[in-house]
Amino acid sequence: MIFRLSLVLVFSWLAASAVAQQTKVYGKVTDAVTGEMLPGARVRFYDSKIGAIADSTGYFEIETYYATDSLQVSFFGYKTKTVFVRKDISQEINVKLNVLTAEIEEVFVKPPDELPSTRLHKRVIKHKDINNKEKLDAYEYELYNKIQFDVNNIGEKFNKMPMIKRLDMVMDYLDSAENGKSYLPFLLSESISNFYFKNNPKKKREVITASKITGIDNIQLNQIVGDMYLDMNIYDNNLILFDRSFVSPVSNFARNFYRFYLDDSTFIGNQWCYKLRFVPKRVGDVTFEGEMWIHDTTYAVKQVSARISPGANINYVQDLYFEQEFNLVAKEVWMLTKEKLIIDLKLTKNSKVYGFFARKSSSRKYYVVNRQRQDDFYNSNSTVEYEDSSEVRSEAYWKAHRHQPLSIQEEGIVEMIDSLENTRIFRTMKNLAYLGTTGYVPIGLFELGNAYSLLSFNPVESFRTGLALRTSNKFSRVIELGGKVAYGWGDERFKYGGSLRWNVTRKKRGLLSVYYNYDIEQIGQSPTAASVGSTFNTLFRTGPLDKLTFVEKTGFNFEKDVKKDLVLFGGFEWKEYTPLGLANYQRYDADSNLVNISKVQTAEITARIRWTKDEEFISGAFDRTSLRSKYPIFSVQGIFGIKGVFGSDYAYQKIEFQMTHNRNVGVWGYLKYGINAGYIFGTAAYPFLKVHEGNQSYWLLTSAFNKLNFFEFVSDKYIGGNIEHHWEGLFFDRLPLIKKLKWRLVTSGRIVYGSLDDRHSKEMIIPSFTKKFGAVPYAETAVGVENIFKFFRVDLVWRMTHLDPGMNPLGVRARWSFTF
């Protein structure tokens, strides 16, 4: 069995390696009768311009990626001959030609079966795998990236505003766009890096040699334009930008979405190219319109320029334009050398609210092709590595190594920002923007909040007010201190908490967190749901929070990126639960007497391992956001309750497996799905078991069961799954009138099945409001419309199983979501 498996692996490797192989053909062309050499004979691959001329001895040799399956040999006065060729190997083919004796045949002139533009595009598709950089065994290059953000939509009124007139530096750096309106640069990011790639197996490594950010920067802004940092390969079937799947004009199915026109042909440099223009077939499809210049011999893309098609179902992006230029960096190897991307972001096309331009300019040079380094060289613990001095390069270094010099305005951004930071008006505008994205107001070294939890209501506390305070990045980018306090006017009790976060290893993320919390919680609530003290939780509740728990807990944890694909998490937590409302704790003693339990305690050690391939992040000082990975995320977690430690009452072990995957499915939208399973050993009170996540509010939760009540199901072994399909505009964009609204269809489903062993009842009686699954899993499905007014989503949720008499199986849930 092992031998057979080894053979399978070997042949699989050989098949994968063949992708990067060239075809080599050599031999002689002679007269079939006399055997004389035929110097000057023309040898070329059939239906191709790749070929050679036989030398004075009749010898020819061709080595190419662009081979076809037959070779055509011709010579004046001789019959043309076609011979079979085996692709991707080296072979000798000697050709014998016969003298031409036939009369001239009748010639028929017929109209073409297909348009020249269609024929050209088919050849581009036929050769795309050969022209794609993925064919190469290895490549490396130096990359220069320049990304700039500008405030746009600035008219004459902006210049006349009293507060702007007082900002002299702003007036000096205003520039004009093509539409005559001004824009103001406010951030410039530059980086120089060395990029390395190898095939079979695929490995990549990027080393930042120089990096700097000038101007106003925060992680919220980077989340919006994070896709600008990603590679855009025109040869992919779909180009993913802003979580939308744009159909590439070089997609295998591009002719289903585009009309192509052959407009022109000319030399670009010393290469003859055809101009292929493309426009979308339908309004609403997420496509481009623009033009490509195609090399006449290899059918490679020489240049492409395009912008988002009018009417495309995408939010906030009023315009998106990109250019890419490819050049031969080695024989028959086309690589991207220059790239430009410009994005115009505004709320609406005719909005008077300020938006901004995002610009990216990249260049690649010093290519090295098909020269593999040792495998250990590509092994990296980070997706992107930084040289020690990369962030402190001198201006002389930048001037010597930039691929292109900065403009006068780009060079002056740092001076302008320093001037603006000293003006009260600018600081106020900046703080208001920060408040809107985080809920906190910066006040020197501290930040005051949280705006989203200032006022709330629940049955235990009645009205509740709260404040939070934390240190800002001005205090430290290594240590963050935070605290909160709240007061319930019904129970007349203060709630409070404190936290510390320490970025122990900044170069390779290692975050230590220490915390203490004394507050009311809802057990069985999704981690992504609004807290009990949230204003949103109060406004959109569908049922009373009558099963609350007073929780006192303290602990610490450490999250560490071990390798670029692996994150480890470990921690300790002690907590004490005191029941409130209907969630009474009771058990039977040795004499079968019913005993009330005032509180329960536990001490837990948590260990978790999380793995996904090629995930990239944009990081702030303490928080970070994922730029996505096309691969699933796997995690395995163990939670171990230790009896007797700090008064802990129970000994148990929880093991849980989880897999989540966000998958773009091209024109079909994108898919989110996941599975989870768990098993609990030992015995514990039911609040410490698996309380399946429910939702008692009109606010739609994507990580919980929206028609399930809190504590309705509790398990010690379980398995579940979920799926959510965002169809984008696939259906609604094809309906008259409806397509103008740019609504998008979304469908989803969730299911879970579990059981609960009776042994846990000895520790605490399972309450009457908790059900058993029996033989039927709990399931619910939903169909919804998103992108209502560009930010609202409404779902109709159907509870399919475990219906009580008189229960309405249907429910409407809603949420806002800012997506492109």
PDB file of C-alpha atoms in Angstrom, residues 301-547:
ATOM      1  CA  VAL A 301      -1.218  40.638 -22.907  1.00  0.00           C
ATOM      2  CA  LYS A 302       1.269  43.435 -23.553  1.00  0.00           C
ATOM      3  CA  GLN A 303      -0.819  46.220 -21.992  1.00  0.00           C
ATOM      4  CA  VAL A 304      -4.258  46.455 -20.434  1.00  0.00           C
ATOM      5  CA  SER A 305      -6.186  49.472 -19.203  1.00  0.00           C
ATOM      6  CA  ALA A 306      -9.748  49.325 -17.897  1.00  0.00           C
ATOM      7  CA  ARG A 307     -12.251  50.918 -15.588  1.00  0.00           C
ATOM      8  CA  ILE A 308     -15.278  49.581 -13.788  1.00  0.00           C
ATOM      9  CA  SER A 309     -18.256  49.283 -16.132  1.00  0.00           C
ATOM     10  CA  PRO A 310     -21.134  51.778 -15.749  1.00  0.00           C
ATOM     11  CA  GLY A 311     -23.989  50.383 -13.696  1.00  0.00           C
ATOM     12  CA  ALA A 312     -21.905  47.697 -11.983  1.00  0.00           C
ATOM     13  CA  ASN A 313     -23.552  46.594  -8.735  1.00  0.00           C
ATOM     14  CA  ILE A 314     -20.899  47.844  -6.329  1.00  0.00           C
ATOM     15  CA  ASN A 315     -21.207  50.393  -3.533  1.00  0.00           C
ATOM     16  CA  TYR A 316     -19.226  53.556  -2.814  1.00  0.00           C
ATOM     17  CA  VAL A 317     -16.721  52.909  -5.630  1.00  0.00           C
ATOM     18  CA  GLN A 318     -17.684  55.612  -8.103  1.00  0.00           C
ATOM     19  CA  ASP A 319     -14.787  54.795 -10.373  1.00  0.00           C
ATOM     20  CA  LEU A 320     -11.990  52.264 -10.509  1.00  0.00           C
ATOM     21  CA  TYR A 321      -9.287  52.445 -13.139  1.00  0.00           C
ATOM     22  CA  PHE A 322      -6.204  50.293 -13.595  1.00  0.00           C
ATOM     23  CA  GLU A 323      -3.328  49.922 -16.015  1.00  0.00           C
ATOM     24  CA  GLN A 324      -0.875  47.065 -16.315  1.00  0.00           C
ATOM     25  CA  GLU A 325       2.177  46.800 -18.551  1.00  0.00           C
ATOM     26  CA  PHE A 326       3.933  43.515 -19.310  1.00  0.00           C
ATOM     27  CA  ASN A 327       7.379  43.022 -20.800  1.00  0.00           C
ATOM     28  CA  LEU A 328       9.590  40.139 -21.852  1.00  0.00           C
ATOM     29  CA  VAL A 329      12.059  39.636 -19.000  1.00  0.00           C
ATOM     30  CA  ALA A 330      13.497  36.438 -20.489  1.00  0.00           C
ATOM     31  CA  LYS A 331      12.915  34.398 -23.629  1.00  0.00           C
ATOM     32  CA  GLU A 332       9.133  33.850 -23.955  1.00  0.00           C
ATOM     33  CA  VAL A 333       8.544  35.007 -20.368  1.00  0.00           C
ATOM     34  CA  TRP A 334       6.114  37.913 -19.982  1.00  0.00           C
ATOM     35  CA  MET A 335       5.968  39.536 -16.563  1.00  0.00           C
ATOM     36  CA  LEU A 336       4.151  42.495 -15.077  1.00  0.00           C
ATOM     37  CA  THR A 337       6.557  45.441 -14.821  1.00  0.00           C
ATOM     38  CA  LYS A 338       4.319  48.478 -14.178  1.00  0.00           C
ATOM     39  CA  GLU A 339       0.916  48.865 -12.577  1.00  0.00           C
ATOM     40  CA  LYS A 340      -1.396  51.735 -11.705  1.00  0.00           C
ATOM     41  CA  LEU A 341      -4.661  51.600  -9.761  1.00  0.00           C
ATOM     42  CA  ILE A 342      -6.938  54.576  -8.977  1.00  0.00           C
ATOM     43  CA  ILE A 343     -10.144  54.302  -6.926  1.00  0.00           C
ATOM     44  CA  ASP A 344     -12.700  57.050  -6.358  1.00  0.00           C
ATOM     45  CA  LEU A 345     -14.700  56.407  -3.180  1.00  0.00           C
ATOM     46  CA  LYS A 346     -17.808  58.416  -2.310  1.00  0.00           C
ATOM     47  CA  LEU A 347     -21.188  57.641  -0.722  1.00  0.00           C
ATOM     48  CA  THR A 348     -22.988  58.311  -4.008  1.00  0.00           C
ATOM     49  CA  LYS A 349     -21.955  59.518  -7.445  1.00  0.00           C
ATOM     50  CA  ASN A 350     -23.487  62.981  -6.945  1.00  0.00           C
ATOM     51  CA  SER A 351     -22.716  63.167  -3.227  1.00  0.00           C
ATOM     52  CA  LYS A 352     -21.661  66.507  -1.792  1.00  0.00           C
ATOM     53  CA  VAL A 353     -19.978  64.677   1.077  1.00  0.00           C
ATOM     54  CA  TYR A 354     -16.193  64.425   0.822  1.00  0.00           C
ATOM     55  CA  GLY A 355     -14.800  61.160  -0.425  1.00  0.00           C
ATOM     56  CA  PHE A 356     -11.276  60.146  -1.242  1.00  0.00           C
ATOM     57  CA  PHE A 357      -9.027  58.860  -3.975  1.00  0.00           C
ATOM     58  CA  ALA A 358      -6.901  55.797  -3.346  1.00  0.00           C
ATOM     59  CA  ARG A 359      -3.967  55.492  -5.736  1.00  0.00           C
ATOM     60  CA  LYS A 360      -1.484  52.703  -6.162  1.00  0.00           C
ATOM     61  CA  SER A 361       1.581  52.833  -8.355  1.00  0.00           C
ATOM     62  CA  SER A 362       3.848  49.793  -8.571  1.00  0.00           C
ATOM     63  CA  SER A 363       6.884  48.777 -10.541  1.00  0.00           C
ATOM     64  CA  ARG A 364       8.799  45.523 -10.692  1.00  0.00           C
ATOM     65  CA  LYS A 365      12.328  45.055 -11.983  1.00  0.00           C
ATOM     66  CA  TYR A 366      15.510  42.984 -11.619  1.00  0.00           C
ATOM     67  CA  TYR A 367      13.652  39.787 -12.577  1.00  0.00           C
ATOM     68  CA  VAL A 368      15.363  36.440 -12.161  1.00  0.00           C
ATOM     69  CA  VAL A 369      13.467  33.578 -13.823  1.00  0.00           C
ATOM     70  CA  ASN A 370      13.620  29.791 -13.327  1.00  0.00           C
ATOM     71  CA  ARG A 371      16.518  29.921 -10.911  1.00  0.00           C
ATOM     72  CA  GLN A 372      15.336  28.094  -7.811  1.00  0.00           C
ATOM     73  CA  ARG A 373      16.989  28.653  -4.485  1.00  0.00           C
ATOM     74  CA  GLN A 374      17.318  26.023  -1.786  1.00  0.00           C
ATOM     75  CA  ASP A 375      13.970  24.962  -0.274  1.00  0.00           C
ATOM     76  CA  ASP A 376      14.998  26.306   3.138  1.00  0.00           C
ATOM     77  CA  PHE A 377      15.274  29.799   1.674  1.00  0.00           C
ATOM     78  CA  TYR A 378      11.523  29.933   0.990  1.00  0.00           C
ATOM     79  CA  ASN A 379      10.592  28.734   4.473  1.00  0.00           C
ATOM     80  CA  SER A 380       9.456  31.819   6.322  1.00  0.00           C
ATOM     81  CA  ASN A 381       7.693  32.336   9.621  1.00  0.00           C
ATOM     82  CA  SER A 382       5.855  35.381   8.274  1.00  0.00           C
ATOM     83  CA  THR A 383       3.912  36.166   5.126  1.00  0.00           C
ATOM     84  CA  VAL A 384       5.894  39.392   4.927  1.00  0.00           C
ATOM     85  CA  GLU A 385       9.268  39.872   6.620  1.00  0.00           C
ATOM     86  CA  TYR A 386      10.822  43.208   7.549  1.00  0.00           C
ATOM     87  CA  GLU A 387      14.519  43.861   7.599  1.00  0.00           C
ATOM     88  CA  ASP A 388      15.633  45.359  10.906  1.00  0.00           C
ATOM     89  CA  SER A 389      16.358  48.780   9.441  1.00  0.00           C
ATOM     90  CA  SER A 390      13.487  48.835   6.930  1.00  0.00           C
ATOM     91  CA  GLU A 391      11.477  51.498   8.794  1.00  0.00           C
ATOM     92  CA  VAL A 392      14.394  53.859   9.452  1.00  0.00           C
ATOM     93  CA  ARG A 393      15.928  54.230   6.005  1.00  0.00           C
ATOM     94  CA  SER A 394      17.488  57.614   5.313  1.00  0.00           C
ATOM     95  CA  GLU A 395      16.163  60.002   2.702  1.00  0.00           C
ATOM     96  CA  ALA A 396      19.349  59.407   0.720  1.00  0.00           C
ATOM     97  CA  TYR A 397      18.543  55.686   0.653  1.00  0.00           C
ATOM     98  CA  TRP A 398      15.028  56.383  -0.643  1.00  0.00           C
ATOM     99  CA  LYS A 399      16.262  58.698  -3.380  1.00  0.00           C
ATOM    100  CA  ALA A 400      18.741  56.065  -4.537  1.00  0.00           C
ATOM    101  CA  HIS A 401      16.321  53.119  -4.475  1.00  0.00           C
ATOM    102  CA  ARG A 402      12.915  54.524  -5.459  1.00  0.00           C
ATOM    103  CA  HIS A 403      11.863  53.265  -8.876  1.00  0.00           C
ATOM    104  CA  GLN A 404      10.293  56.656  -9.580  1.00  0.00           C
ATOM    105  CA  PRO A 405      10.805  60.047  -7.887  1.00  0.00           C
ATOM    106  CA  LEU A 406       8.124  61.697  -5.744  1.00  0.00           C
ATOM    107  CA  SER A 407       6.194  64.692  -6.984  1.00  0.00           C
ATOM    108  CA  ILE A 408       6.485  68.060  -5.234  1.00  0.00           C
ATOM    109  CA  GLN A 409       3.167  67.527  -3.458  1.00  0.00           C
ATOM    110  CA  GLU A 410       4.082  64.012  -2.360  1.00  0.00           C
ATOM    111  CA  GLU A 411       7.315  65.294  -0.868  1.00  0.00           C
ATOM    112  CA  GLY A 412       5.384  67.971   1.049  1.00  0.00           C
ATOM    113  CA  ILE A 413       2.732  65.744   2.642  1.00  0.00           C
ATOM    114  CA  VAL A 414       4.710  65.297   5.875  1.00  0.00           C
ATOM    115  CA  GLU A 415       5.141  69.064   6.285  1.00  0.00           C
ATOM    116  CA  MET A 416       1.448  69.663   5.630  1.00  0.00           C
ATOM    117  CA  ILE A 417       0.282  67.012   8.110  1.00  0.00           C
ATOM    118  CA  ASP A 418       2.599  68.336  10.832  1.00  0.00           C
ATOM    119  CA  SER A 419       1.087  71.779  10.309  1.00  0.00           C
ATOM    120  CA  LEU A 420      -2.476  70.470  10.367  1.00  0.00           C
ATOM    121  CA  GLU A 421      -1.921  68.529  13.592  1.00  0.00           C
ATOM    122  CA  ASN A 422      -1.330  71.843  15.352  1.00  0.00           C
ATOM    123  CA  THR A 423      -4.745  73.258  14.383  1.00  0.00           C
ATOM    124  CA  ARG A 424      -7.825  72.682  16.551  1.00  0.00           C
ATOM    125  CA  ILE A 425     -10.215  72.430  13.598  1.00  0.00           C
ATOM    126  CA  PHE A 426      -8.290  69.628  11.957  1.00  0.00           C
ATOM    127  CA  ARG A 427      -7.895  67.714  15.217  1.00  0.00           C
ATOM    128  CA  THR A 428     -11.652  67.957  15.822  1.00  0.00           C
ATOM    129  CA  MET A 429     -12.459  66.598  12.355  1.00  0.00           C
ATOM    130  CA  LYS A 430      -9.971  63.774  12.850  1.00  0.00           C
ATOM    131  CA  ASN A 431     -11.390  62.872  16.278  1.00  0.00           C
ATOM    132  CA  LEU A 432     -14.973  62.775  14.984  1.00  0.00           C
ATOM    133  CA  ALA A 433     -13.931  60.353  12.256  1.00  0.00           C
ATOM    134  CA  TYR A 434     -12.224  58.175  14.866  1.00  0.00           C
ATOM    135  CA  LEU A 435     -15.321  58.233  17.080  1.00  0.00           C
ATOM    136  CA  GLY A 436     -17.475  56.996  14.224  1.00  0.00           C
ATOM    137  CA  THR A 437     -15.253  53.975  13.568  1.00  0.00           C
ATOM    138  CA  THR A 438     -14.306  52.954  17.129  1.00  0.00           C
ATOM    139  CA  GLY A 439     -16.812  54.500  19.556  1.00  0.00           C
ATOM    140  CA  TYR A 440     -13.997  56.279  21.400  1.00  0.00           C
ATOM    141  CA  VAL A 441     -12.908  59.935  21.525  1.00  0.00           C
ATOM    142  CA  PRO A 442      -9.143  60.594  21.718  1.00  0.00           C
ATOM    143  CA  ILE A 443      -8.150  62.895  24.593  1.00  0.00           C
ATOM    144  CA  GLY A 444      -4.388  63.230  24.629  1.00  0.00           C
ATOM    145  CA  LEU A 445      -2.866  60.023  25.950  1.00  0.00           C
ATOM    146  CA  PHE A 446      -6.301  58.464  26.560  1.00  0.00           C
ATOM    147  CA  GLU A 447      -9.499  57.556  24.726  1.00  0.00           C
ATOM    148  CA  LEU A 448     -12.970  57.965  26.276  1.00  0.00           C
ATOM    149  CA  GLY A 449     -15.976  55.804  25.289  1.00  0.00           C
ATOM    150  CA  ASN A 450     -17.756  53.635  24.574  1.00  0.00           C
ATOM    151  CA  ALA A 451     -20.378  55.533  22.608  1.00  0.00           C
ATOM    152  CA  TYR A 452     -22.229  52.294  21.847  1.00  0.00           C
ATOM    153  CA  SER A 453     -22.771  51.390  25.537  1.00  0.00           C
ATOM    154  CA  LEU A 454     -23.614  54.688  27.189  1.00  0.00           C
ATOM    155  CA  LEU A 455     -27.238  53.759  27.974  1.00  0.00           C
ATOM    156  CA  SER A 456     -29.137  50.443  28.013  1.00  0.00           C
ATOM    157  CA  PHE A 457     -31.976  48.588  29.757  1.00  0.00           C
ATOM    158  CA  ASN A 458     -32.533  45.050  31.075  1.00  0.00           C
ATOM    159  CA  PRO A 459     -34.893  43.463  33.665  1.00  0.00           C
ATOM    160  CA  VAL A 460     -32.210  43.183  36.360  1.00  0.00           C
ATOM    161  CA  GLU A 461     -30.586  46.603  36.204  1.00  0.00           C
ATOM    162  CA  SER A 462     -33.466  48.577  34.725  1.00  0.00           C
ATOM    163  CA  PHE A 463     -31.626  51.535  33.185  1.00  0.00           C
ATOM    164  CA  ARG A 464     -27.878  51.190  32.948  1.00  0.00           C
ATOM    165  CA  THR A 465     -25.202  53.778  32.170  1.00  0.00           C
ATOM    166  CA  GLY A 466     -21.546  53.130  31.515  1.00  0.00           C
ATOM    167  CA  LEU A 467     -18.211  54.680  30.554  1.00  0.00           C
ATOM    168  CA  ALA A 468     -14.908  53.245  29.395  1.00  0.00           C
ATOM    169  CA  LEU A 469     -11.379  54.613  29.305  1.00  0.00           C
ATOM    170  CA  ARG A 470      -8.266  53.279  27.614  1.00  0.00           C
ATOM    171  CA  THR A 471      -4.819  54.517  26.708  1.00  0.00           C
ATOM    172  CA  SER A 472      -4.168  55.659  23.158  1.00  0.00           C
ATOM    173  CA  ASN A 473      -1.298  54.884  20.807  1.00  0.00           C
ATOM    174  CA  LYS A 474       0.232  58.202  21.877  1.00  0.00           C
ATOM    175  CA  PHE A 475       0.645  56.732  25.353  1.00  0.00           C
ATOM    176  CA  SER A 476       2.247  53.574  24.007  1.00  0.00           C
ATOM    177  CA  ARG A 477       2.149  51.280  20.990  1.00  0.00           C
ATOM    178  CA  VAL A 478       3.437  48.441  23.153  1.00  0.00           C
ATOM    179  CA  ILE A 479       1.154  48.524  26.212  1.00  0.00           C
ATOM    180  CA  GLU A 480      -2.551  49.396  26.351  1.00  0.00           C
ATOM    181  CA  LEU A 481      -4.384  49.914  29.663  1.00  0.00           C
ATOM    182  CA  GLY A 482      -8.174  49.977  29.779  1.00  0.00           C
ATOM    183  CA  GLY A 483     -11.004  50.166  32.267  1.00  0.00           C
ATOM    184  CA  LYS A 484     -14.782  50.498  32.400  1.00  0.00           C
ATOM    185  CA  VAL A 485     -17.463  51.246  34.959  1.00  0.00           C
ATOM    186  CA  ALA A 486     -21.258  50.947  34.759  1.00  0.00           C
ATOM    187  CA  TYR A 487     -24.138  51.487  37.164  1.00  0.00           C
ATOM    188  CA  GLY A 488     -27.521  49.754  37.208  1.00  0.00           C
ATOM    189  CA  TRP A 489     -30.279  51.995  38.557  1.00  0.00           C
ATOM    190  CA  GLY A 490     -32.522  48.998  39.271  1.00  0.00           C
ATOM    191  CA  ASP A 491     -30.151  46.741  41.207  1.00  0.00           C
ATOM    192  CA  GLU A 492     -28.159  49.738  42.487  1.00  0.00           C
ATOM    193  CA  ARG A 493     -24.849  48.019  41.822  1.00  0.00           C
ATOM    194  CA  PHE A 494     -21.663  49.138  40.142  1.00  0.00           C
ATOM    195  CA  LYS A 495     -20.099  46.925  37.485  1.00  0.00           C
ATOM    196  CA  TYR A 496     -16.505  47.372  36.465  1.00  0.00           C
ATOM    197  CA  GLY A 497     -13.550  45.862  34.764  1.00  0.00           C
ATOM    198  CA  GLY A 498      -9.958  46.448  33.701  1.00  0.00           C
ATOM    199  CA  SER A 499      -7.575  45.136  31.092  1.00  0.00           C
ATOM    200  CA  LEU A 500      -3.986  45.253  29.958  1.00  0.00           C
ATOM    201  CA  ARG A 501      -2.671  44.342  26.514  1.00  0.00           C
ATOM    202  CA  TRP A 502       1.046  44.035  25.931  1.00  0.00           C
ATOM    203  CA  ASN A 503       2.495  43.579  22.465  1.00  0.00           C
ATOM    204  CA  VAL A 504       5.401  41.468  23.644  1.00  0.00           C
ATOM    205  CA  THR A 505       6.928  40.688  20.250  1.00  0.00           C
ATOM    206  CA  ARG A 506       5.917  43.349  17.751  1.00  0.00           C
ATOM    207  CA  LYS A 507       7.970  42.050  14.839  1.00  0.00           C
ATOM    208  CA  LYS A 508       6.144  38.731  14.979  1.00  0.00           C
ATOM    209  CA  ARG A 509       2.863  39.210  16.782  1.00  0.00           C
ATOM    210  CA  GLY A 510       2.792  38.033  20.373  1.00  0.00           C
ATOM    211  CA  LEU A 511      -0.030  39.638  22.357  1.00  0.00           C
ATOM    212  CA  LEU A 512      -0.405  39.171  26.121  1.00  0.00           C
ATOM    213  CA  SER A 513      -3.774  40.102  27.641  1.00  0.00           C
ATOM    214  CA  VAL A 514      -4.635  40.359  31.345  1.00  0.00           C
ATOM    215  CA  TYR A 515      -8.166  41.237  32.477  1.00  0.00           C
ATOM    216  CA  TYR A 516     -10.684  41.406  35.308  1.00  0.00           C
ATOM    217  CA  ASN A 517     -14.453  41.783  34.852  1.00  0.00           C
ATOM    218  CA  TYR A 518     -17.341  42.140  37.295  1.00  0.00           C
ATOM    219  CA  ASP A 519     -20.531  42.450  35.290  1.00  0.00           C
ATOM    220  CA  ILE A 520     -23.795  40.906  34.062  1.00  0.00           C
ATOM    221  CA  GLU A 521     -23.635  38.575  31.057  1.00  0.00           C
ATOM    222  CA  GLN A 522     -25.985  36.486  28.948  1.00  0.00           C
ATOM    223  CA  ILE A 523     -24.641  32.933  28.763  1.00  0.00           C
ATOM    224  CA  GLY A 524     -25.278  31.389  25.350  1.00  0.00           C
ATOM    225  CA  GLN A 525     -24.969  34.657  23.483  1.00  0.00           C
ATOM    226  CA  SER A 526     -22.837  34.783  20.354  1.00  0.00           C
ATOM    227  CA  PRO A 527     -19.384  36.311  20.904  1.00  0.00           C
ATOM    228  CA  THR A 528     -20.156  38.743  18.073  1.00  0.00           C
ATOM    229  CA  ALA A 529     -23.476  39.862  19.580  1.00  0.00           C
ATOM    230  CA  ALA A 530     -23.964  43.152  21.374  1.00  0.00           C
ATOM    231  CA  SER A 531     -23.354  42.875  25.128  1.00  0.00           C
ATOM    232  CA  VAL A 532     -26.036  43.134  27.792  1.00  0.00           C
ATOM    233  CA  GLY A 533     -24.977  46.726  28.352  1.00  0.00           C
ATOM    234  CA  SER A 534     -25.294  47.642  24.703  1.00  0.00           C
ATOM    235  CA  THR A 535     -27.750  50.249  23.490  1.00  0.00           C
ATOM    236  CA  PHE A 536     -28.487  48.103  20.432  1.00  0.00           C
ATOM    237  CA  ASN A 537     -29.367  45.122  22.599  1.00  0.00           C
ATOM    238  CA  THR A 538     -31.948  47.254  24.376  1.00  0.00           C
ATOM    239  CA  LEU A 539     -33.585  48.702  21.276  1.00  0.00           C
ATOM    240  CA  PHE A 540     -34.033  45.516  19.239  1.00  0.00           C
ATOM    241  CA  ARG A 541     -34.975  42.863  21.819  1.00  0.00           C
ATOM    242  CA  THR A 542     -37.625  40.232  20.945  1.00  0.00           C
ATOM    243  CA  GLY A 543     -37.877  38.687  24.408  1.00  0.00           C
ATOM    244  CA  PRO A 544     -36.988  39.471  28.021  1.00  0.00           C
ATOM    245  CA  LEU A 545     -33.452  38.850  29.254  1.00  0.00           C
ATOM    246  CA  ASP A 546     -34.757  36.768  32.169  1.00  0.00           C
ATOM    247  CA  LYS A 547     -31.876  34.270  32.362  1.00  0.00           C
TER     248      LYS A 547
END
